[in-house]
C-alpha positions as MATLAB code, in Angstrom:
seq = 'MHLVIGSGPIGSSVAGLLAERGERVRIVTRSGSGPEHPLIERVAADAADARRLTELADGAEVVYNCANPKYTEWTEKWFPMNDAMIAAAKSASAVYAITGNLYGYGPQPGGLMTESTPLAATGRKGRVRIRMWEDALAGGVRTIEARASDYLGAGAVGIFSSVLLPALDKGRTAWGPADIDAPHTFTYTGDMARTLVELARDERAWGRAWHVPSPAPISIRELADRYCDLTGRPRLKVRGMPRFVMRAAGVVVPMAREMAEMDYQFYAPFVLDSSLTERTFGLTATDLEVPLRETAASAAVTAARTM';
ca = [
      47.683   44.188   56.011;
      50.748   44.503   53.954;
      51.220   46.392   50.559;
      53.550   44.665   48.222;
      54.650   46.528   45.019;
      55.709   44.109   42.287;
      54.956   40.477   41.542;
      58.252   39.187   40.333;
      60.246   36.483   42.162;
      60.739   38.746   45.243;
      57.366   40.296   45.392;
      55.551   36.999   44.946;
      57.697   35.262   47.479;
      57.156   38.190   50.062;
      53.379   37.958   49.464;
      53.303   34.223   49.754;
      55.342   34.147   52.932;
      53.132   36.631   54.594;
      49.958   34.944   53.531;
      51.219   31.557   54.841;
      51.601   33.279   58.212;
      47.932   34.275   58.036;
      48.541   37.928   57.230;
      46.563   39.827   54.558;
      48.470   41.114   51.568;
      47.621   43.624   48.839;
      49.884   43.116   45.825;
      50.113   45.960   43.192;
      51.316   45.601   39.597;
      50.334   47.316   36.330;
      48.540   44.218   35.146;
      47.062   43.154   38.393;
      49.135   39.916   38.375;
      50.400   37.984   41.401;
      50.152   34.744   43.280;
      46.746   33.231   44.065;
      45.863   32.857   47.721;
      42.811   33.611   49.789;
      44.697   36.176   51.769;
      46.262   37.978   48.712;
      44.342   40.688   46.982;
      45.780   41.534   43.428;
      45.376   45.127   42.278;
      46.223   46.839   38.978;
      47.778   50.235   39.500;
      50.740   52.410   38.509;
      53.506   52.358   41.199;
      54.324   55.867   40.303;
      50.833   57.115   41.060;
      51.251   58.494   44.590;
      47.592   59.240   45.122;
      46.459   55.762   44.079;
      49.313   54.027   46.085;
      48.410   56.071   49.178;
      44.785   54.929   48.863;
      45.924   51.290   48.521;
      48.302   51.632   51.439;
      45.595   52.660   53.851;
      45.832   50.395   56.883;
      49.078   48.848   55.797;
      51.763   47.941   58.435;
      54.548   47.608   55.786;
      54.986   48.921   52.290;
      57.368   46.508   50.341;
      59.248   47.936   47.347;
      59.661   44.757   45.155;
      59.398   46.603   41.883;
      61.905   46.398   39.162;
      61.770   48.710   36.167;
      63.416   47.672   32.891;
      67.130   48.043   33.124;
      67.147   50.685   30.424;
      64.577   52.748   32.150;
      66.009   53.095   35.673;
      66.714   56.846   35.518;
      63.330   57.645   34.185;
      61.148   55.208   36.205;
      62.767   54.697   39.629;
      62.500   58.115   41.266;
      58.762   58.685   40.667;
      58.045   55.130   41.915;
      60.215   55.479   44.949;
      58.756   58.861   45.807;
      55.207   57.406   45.527;
      55.988   54.543   47.768;
      57.588   56.802   50.374;
      54.485   58.968   50.334;
      52.175   55.939   50.664;
      54.229   54.573   53.611;
      54.296   57.910   55.243;
      50.547   58.409   54.919;
      49.852   54.957   56.432;
      52.606   55.301   59.111;
      53.915   52.068   57.649;
      57.488   50.803   57.510;
      59.057   51.129   54.074;
      61.022   47.985   53.169;
      63.187   48.229   50.057;
      64.480   45.442   47.995;
      68.080   46.607   47.341;
      71.229   45.511   45.756;
      75.054   46.270   45.799;
      75.165   48.861   43.040;
      75.611   51.821   45.283;
      79.011   50.680   46.513;
      80.602   50.730   43.118;
      83.867   48.742   42.478;
      85.667   47.926   45.711;
      89.376   46.866   46.214;
      89.317   43.157   46.764;
      85.613   42.985   46.015;
      84.438   42.628   49.687;
      81.384   44.634   50.753;
      79.909   45.091   54.185;
      77.139   47.297   55.473;
      79.852   49.965   56.415;
      81.249   50.076   52.865;
      80.851   53.680   51.534;
      78.211   54.346   48.895;
      80.697   55.429   46.278;
      79.287   54.414   42.933;
      79.880   56.789   40.070;
      77.884   54.958   37.448;
      74.293   55.933   36.491;
      72.559   52.877   38.057;
      74.660   53.097   41.173;
      73.754   56.784   41.708;
      70.120   55.926   41.164;
      70.250   53.417   44.038;
      72.215   55.780   46.266;
      69.510   58.577   45.746;
      66.666   56.128   46.351;
      68.072   55.134   49.732;
      68.945   58.728   50.740;
      65.425   59.870   49.777;
      63.877   57.064   51.874;
      66.006   58.016   54.903;
      64.981   61.678   54.438;
      61.264   60.866   53.753;
      60.038   60.787   57.291;
      59.309   57.040   57.310;
      60.626   54.048   59.192;
      62.650   52.338   56.484;
      65.024   49.435   55.917;
      66.826   48.233   52.787;
      67.807   44.609   52.261;
      70.847   44.398   49.957;
      71.522   41.270   47.935;
      73.815   40.093   45.187;
      72.807   38.387   41.914;
      69.710   36.221   42.322;
      69.333   32.480   42.061;
      65.982   30.676   42.221;
      62.908   30.036   40.001;
      62.187   33.119   37.979;
      65.297   34.960   38.906;
      66.916   37.007   36.111;
      70.736   36.993   35.974;
      73.827   35.399   34.493;
      72.555   31.902   35.464;
      69.256   32.298   33.588;
      70.539   34.389   30.660;
      73.767   32.612   29.936;
      74.138   29.164   31.565;
      70.649   27.776   31.175;
      70.203   28.675   27.479;
      73.530   27.087   26.660;
      72.556   23.870   28.549;
      69.285   23.681   26.705;
      71.073   24.017   23.274;
      73.945   21.807   24.169;
      76.422   24.596   23.392;
      79.359   26.246   25.150;
      78.303   29.097   27.514;
      80.045   32.393   26.869;
      79.876   34.570   29.945;
      80.689   38.211   30.020;
      82.802   37.627   33.058;
      85.907   36.091   34.724;
      84.296   32.805   35.176;
      86.679   31.682   37.879;
      86.374   34.787   40.073;
      84.537   34.263   43.403;
      81.101   35.750   43.267;
      78.219   35.886   45.744;
      74.811   34.769   44.671;
      71.673   35.220   46.703;
      68.583   33.072   46.875;
      65.347   34.989   46.110;
      63.708   33.281   48.979;
      66.348   34.592   51.349;
      65.798   38.062   50.125;
      61.926   37.722   50.786;
      62.486   36.281   54.246;
      64.966   38.966   55.121;
      62.676   41.785   54.073;
      59.750   40.316   56.029;
      61.804   39.758   59.243;
      63.603   43.095   59.179;
      60.435   45.123   58.394;
      58.923   44.008   61.727;
      62.004   44.450   63.833;
      62.668   48.038   65.043;
      66.343   47.205   65.467;
      66.654   47.101   61.649;
      64.898   50.470   60.930;
      66.983   53.284   59.491;
      69.625   51.023   58.129;
      70.655   48.884   55.239;
      71.424   45.156   55.742;
      72.924   42.493   53.682;
      70.843   39.417   52.921;
      72.370   36.122   54.202;
      73.930   34.446   51.122;
      75.908   31.264   50.560;
      79.724   31.417   50.229;
      81.061   32.938   47.152;
      81.353   30.570   44.155;
      82.748   31.074   40.692;
      80.483   30.877   37.651;
      82.319   27.743   36.437;
      81.770   26.051   39.804;
      78.094   27.234   39.836;
      77.519   25.514   36.381;
      79.260   22.350   37.635;
      77.079   22.294   40.795;
      73.987   22.617   38.762;
      74.989   19.941   36.242;
      76.024   17.453   38.917;
      72.748   18.090   40.796;
      70.649   17.495   37.778;
      72.668   14.596   36.370;
      73.625   16.403   33.196;
      76.979   16.474   31.514;
      79.126   19.376   32.707;
      78.705   22.516   30.662;
      81.598   24.040   28.939;
      81.894   27.605   30.150;
      84.148   30.310   28.686;
      84.757   33.896   29.655;
      84.022   36.618   27.091;
      86.515   39.417   26.705;
      85.405   42.551   28.513;
      85.568   44.700   25.386;
      82.855   42.627   23.563;
      79.886   43.781   25.690;
      81.253   47.406   25.701;
      81.549   47.439   21.956;
      78.074   45.942   21.559;
      76.783   48.795   23.868;
      77.495   51.339   21.218;
      74.368   50.201   19.334;
      72.418   47.888   21.815;
      71.017   49.695   24.781;
      70.774   46.645   26.992;
      74.351   45.651   26.369;
      75.391   49.302   27.345;
      73.539   49.014   30.568;
      75.147   45.644   31.272;
      78.631   46.923   30.410;
      78.310   49.623   33.011;
      78.020   47.041   35.781;
      80.570   44.615   34.336;
      83.118   45.275   37.158;
      80.914   42.943   39.218;
      81.843   39.983   37.134;
      85.469   40.642   36.055;
      86.891   40.636   39.584;
      85.897   39.126   42.932;
      82.488   40.243   44.089;
      81.781   39.255   47.606;
      78.879   40.145   49.999;
      79.470   39.833   53.716;
      76.245   39.193   55.482;
      77.563   38.294   58.909;
      76.101   41.424   60.581;
      72.609   40.480   59.604;
      73.190   36.837   60.644;
      74.455   37.788   64.089;
      71.871   40.469   64.712;
      68.680   38.638   63.536;
      69.676   35.052   63.665;
      69.053   34.586   59.914;
      71.091   32.190   57.862;
      71.545   31.505   54.147;
      69.689   28.750   52.482;
      71.949   26.042   51.163;
      72.915   26.599   47.509;
      71.317   23.335   46.510;
      67.823   24.679   47.166;
      67.722   27.485   44.550;
      69.419   25.235   42.064;
      66.886   22.458   42.543;
      64.155   25.176   42.391;
      65.601   26.453   39.097;
      65.818   22.979   37.602;
      62.264   22.224   38.527;
      61.094   25.539   36.971;
      63.130   24.845   33.847;
      61.484   21.357   33.481;
      58.039   22.842   33.719;
      58.879   25.457   31.046;
      60.389   22.820   28.772;
      57.288   20.615   29.104;
      55.098   23.515   28.201;
      56.979   24.163   24.944;
      56.919   20.566   23.797;
];
């Protein structure tokens, strides 16, 4: 049995992948939501409730941290949740598999990040991720963290879903808070799920963080062009927003303030090197066309429902 915390794109993909392999899954969310499958049990619970999570983890081989608090609540919500998951994994003698990101590295000269890049972030969210990983390593559990860049795929939240798709739907120019021609790594949600599952069961991975296999870096402008060409739509006009705009908005808008803290990721090259994971475990990145087609199909379904 596997315990999956969170039913977003990653948690649902992890649960589905495990169920397809014939393994039992218990997926935990506040609302009890999650994918439907005979081998998936959906449970409503608070991920910060260590006692309840420990009960639910009884018999689990792996505890998957696929949760994602609101961006504005990271400092408040992440530590109790992480502590509860560590306690649950320790009680069950399970592996603790963390859905990670690149925030802990902070800005890097040249924008290239490998698993040996120091965790040197000074921003709030970067420090949160560093402490989460350090607490897991010190928690007396077998643990791994799979680190990915910005997500692509159905249900993924990021610059593609929040900037490019709305502009396409409205036939307007897309204004991105970024250097739209800088190379940027994007990660398919399906590759994150697959990496978590494979690394959690491989003792060579335990005690380390690994980068999720991801396609070659691509600029936001190129990404928009690829999507439009793939879906047969006229190419979208994409413009870069000056960096001060989001920072100024952050004075009064909490979400803008949180985004401005991480804007270094988009105003310079931001490149994830996943070659170590690929060499060690034989994993490879899914072709970029797959998440783009998946996103297009999901957008079409959503559009049909609103008609």
